[in-house]
Amino acid sequence: MAYQHILLAIDLTEESGQVADKAVAMAQQGETQLSMIHVIEPLSFAYGGDVPMDLSTIQEQLDEHAQQRLETFADNLGVPVAQLHVVSGHTESEIHRVAKEIGADLIIVGSHGRHGLSLLLGSTANGVLHGAKCDVLAVRVQESSA
Ligand code: AMP
């Protein structure tokens, strides 16, 4: 049975296209709705009260920039703006929250073949898998060699 509603998590890195191609191909297999999410982790999470300045203007600019980038990315894939979610908070919990809110039955994330310290620290894909109330597909991404 085909999925009804896929939530595609996009981090707006160069590797996003690989994950999105898979999601679009799956959505085309059935009458599947495709929504996209990008989560912005607020600057205050990283800096807390340590920075003696008001971060709200910079935060607003970052939010707007992310919204525009996601819209451009989604437009190229034919995904309408109404199906885009740019939200602020912890990445994994926001993906879970929005998946539940829109009734997604599949979450698609990218996954790196990590080892060493980053494997110990865990990946977003791992975090999304734990606690998800629906299926999760981790698409293995080929890291771009810089
Ligand atoms: P990571 O392992 O943390 O590099 O992330 C791998 C995948 O997690 C990405 O390909 C996205 O699918 C998802 N992801 C990571 N960060 C975000 C974010 N800020 N918003 C939405 N999805 C994200």
Short mmCIF file of C-alpha atoms and ligand atoms in Angstrom, two decimals:
data_model
loop_
_atom_site.label_atom_id
_atom_site.label_comp_id
_atom_site.label_asym_id
_atom_site.label_seq_id
_atom_site.Cartn_x
_atom_site.Cartn_y
_atom_site.Cartn_z
CA MET A 1 0.00 0.00 0.00
CA ALA A 2 1.35 3.41 -0.95
CA TYR A 3 1.93 6.08 1.67
CA GLN A 4 -0.68 8.83 1.89
CA HIS A 5 1.41 11.70 3.17
CA ILE A 6 5.20 11.96 3.24
CA LEU A 7 7.03 14.51 5.38
CA LEU A 8 10.46 15.22 3.88
CA ALA A 9 13.02 16.73 6.26
CA ILE A 10 15.37 19.10 4.47
CA ASP A 11 18.46 20.65 6.07
CA LEU A 12 19.18 22.84 3.01
CA THR A 13 22.69 21.45 2.55
CA GLU A 14 24.09 20.39 -0.83
CA GLU A 15 22.96 16.85 -0.09
CA SER A 16 19.28 17.80 0.17
CA GLY A 17 18.72 17.08 -3.52
CA GLN A 18 19.62 13.42 -3.12
CA VAL A 19 17.08 12.95 -0.34
CA ALA A 20 14.43 14.99 -2.15
CA ASP A 21 14.80 12.99 -5.38
CA LYS A 22 13.96 9.82 -3.49
CA ALA A 23 10.96 11.42 -1.78
CA VAL A 24 9.59 12.81 -5.05
CA ALA A 25 9.98 9.41 -6.75
CA MET A 26 8.11 7.73 -3.90
CA ALA A 27 5.36 10.35 -3.90
CA GLN A 28 4.85 9.83 -7.63
CA GLN A 29 4.18 6.13 -7.09
CA GLY A 30 0.76 6.75 -5.60
CA GLU A 31 -1.70 9.46 -4.66
CA THR A 32 0.82 10.66 -2.12
CA GLN A 33 0.97 14.15 -0.71
CA LEU A 34 4.47 15.51 -0.18
CA SER A 35 5.18 18.06 2.55
CA MET A 36 8.54 19.45 3.53
CA ILE A 37 10.00 20.66 6.79
CA HIS A 38 13.07 22.70 7.64
CA VAL A 39 13.84 23.30 11.30
CA ILE A 40 15.77 26.32 12.49
CA GLU A 41 17.50 25.80 15.79
CA PRO A 42 17.25 29.22 17.51
CA LEU A 43 20.51 31.10 18.14
CA SER A 44 19.54 31.25 21.80
CA PHE A 45 19.90 27.44 21.98
CA ALA A 46 23.56 27.77 21.09
CA TYR A 47 24.41 30.99 22.90
CA GLY A 48 21.81 31.20 25.67
CA GLY A 49 22.45 34.25 27.80
CA ASP A 50 26.17 34.24 26.95
CA VAL A 51 25.98 36.88 24.22
CA PRO A 52 25.39 40.40 25.55
CA MET A 53 23.28 41.51 22.58
CA ASP A 54 19.78 41.18 21.19
CA LEU A 55 19.79 38.30 18.72
CA SER A 56 16.17 38.75 17.57
CA THR A 57 16.95 40.78 14.42
CA ILE A 58 19.59 38.32 13.26
CA GLN A 59 17.23 35.47 14.08
CA GLU A 60 14.45 37.04 11.99
CA GLN A 61 16.82 37.42 9.05
CA LEU A 62 17.94 33.79 9.36
CA ASP A 63 14.29 32.65 9.49
CA GLU A 64 13.36 34.66 6.39
CA HIS A 65 16.42 33.44 4.52
CA ALA A 66 15.60 29.80 5.36
CA GLN A 67 11.97 30.27 4.26
CA GLN A 68 13.10 31.71 0.93
CA ARG A 69 15.64 28.96 0.35
CA LEU A 70 13.11 26.24 1.11
CA GLU A 71 10.55 27.88 -1.19
CA THR A 72 13.05 27.98 -4.07
CA PHE A 73 14.09 24.39 -3.42
CA ALA A 74 10.47 23.18 -3.23
CA ASP A 75 9.44 25.18 -6.31
CA ASN A 76 12.02 23.28 -8.37
CA LEU A 77 10.39 20.05 -7.24
CA GLY A 78 6.83 21.29 -7.83
CA VAL A 79 5.92 21.26 -4.12
CA PRO A 80 3.49 24.12 -3.29
CA VAL A 81 4.27 26.68 -0.58
CA ALA A 82 1.23 25.52 1.44
CA GLN A 83 3.01 22.21 2.01
CA LEU A 84 6.16 23.78 3.45
CA HIS A 85 6.88 24.04 7.17
CA VAL A 86 9.70 26.26 8.37
CA VAL A 87 9.67 25.95 12.13
CA SER A 88 11.89 26.84 15.01
CA GLY A 89 13.02 24.52 17.80
CA HIS A 90 14.83 21.22 18.34
CA THR A 91 15.10 19.44 14.99
CA GLU A 92 13.97 15.96 15.97
CA SER A 93 11.08 17.00 18.18
CA GLU A 94 9.80 19.54 15.63
CA ILE A 95 9.88 16.88 12.89
CA HIS A 96 7.84 14.58 15.17
CA ARG A 97 5.41 17.37 16.07
CA VAL A 98 4.76 18.47 12.49
CA ALA A 99 4.50 14.84 11.26
CA LYS A 100 1.73 14.28 13.80
CA GLU A 101 0.05 17.61 13.06
CA ILE A 102 -0.23 16.94 9.31
CA GLY A 103 -0.97 13.20 9.70
CA ALA A 104 2.18 12.04 7.88
CA ASP A 105 2.55 8.28 7.59
CA LEU A 106 6.18 8.44 6.43
CA ILE A 107 9.07 10.72 7.39
CA ILE A 108 12.05 10.82 5.02
CA VAL A 109 15.46 11.99 6.26
CA GLY A 110 18.97 11.86 4.90
CA SER A 111 21.57 9.65 6.56
CA HIS A 112 25.34 9.80 6.47
CA GLY A 113 27.50 6.72 6.82
CA ARG A 114 29.15 8.06 9.95
CA HIS A 115 31.77 6.53 12.14
CA GLY A 116 33.92 7.58 15.05
CA LEU A 117 32.86 10.45 17.26
CA SER A 118 29.95 11.61 15.14
CA LEU A 119 28.51 8.10 15.27
CA LEU A 120 28.70 8.20 19.05
CA LEU A 121 27.01 11.58 19.17
CA GLY A 122 24.22 10.32 16.95
CA SER A 123 22.62 11.68 13.82
CA THR A 124 19.39 13.47 13.09
CA ALA A 125 18.16 10.34 11.30
CA ASN A 126 18.74 8.33 14.45
CA GLY A 127 17.00 10.93 16.59
CA VAL A 128 14.00 11.05 14.25
CA LEU A 129 13.69 7.27 14.25
CA HIS A 130 13.48 7.17 18.03
CA GLY A 131 10.09 8.36 19.09
CA ALA A 132 8.54 8.54 15.63
CA LYS A 133 4.88 7.50 15.53
CA CYS A 134 5.04 6.60 11.84
CA ASP A 135 7.48 4.94 9.43
CA VAL A 136 10.85 6.60 8.88
CA LEU A 137 12.97 6.19 5.76
CA ALA A 138 16.65 7.11 6.06
CA VAL A 139 18.07 7.83 2.61
CA ARG A 140 21.79 7.24 2.51
CA VAL A 141 23.49 10.37 1.13
CA GLN A 142 26.83 10.47 -0.65
CA GLU A 143 28.77 13.23 1.04
CA SER A 144 30.03 15.86 -1.36
CA SER A 145 33.84 15.84 -1.41
CA ALA A 146 34.93 19.40 -0.65
P1 AMP B 1 22.50 14.99 9.93
O1 AMP B 1 22.74 13.54 10.14
O2 AMP B 1 22.26 15.73 11.20
O3 AMP B 1 23.56 15.62 9.08
O4 AMP B 1 21.15 15.14 9.12
C1 AMP B 1 20.78 14.25 8.15
C2 AMP B 1 19.35 14.53 7.72
O5 AMP B 1 18.54 14.97 8.81
C3 AMP B 1 19.21 15.58 6.64
O6 AMP B 1 19.44 15.05 5.35
C4 AMP B 1 17.76 15.98 6.83
O7 AMP B 1 16.88 15.02 6.27
C5 AMP B 1 17.59 15.93 8.35
N1 AMP B 1 17.88 17.23 8.98
C6 AMP B 1 19.02 17.63 9.61
N2 AMP B 1 18.91 18.89 10.05
C7 AMP B 1 17.68 19.31 9.69
C8 AMP B 1 16.94 20.53 9.85
N3 AMP B 1 17.47 21.59 10.47
N4 AMP B 1 15.69 20.61 9.35
C9 AMP B 1 15.14 19.55 8.72
N5 AMP B 1 15.77 18.38 8.54
C10 AMP B 1 17.01 18.25 9.02
#
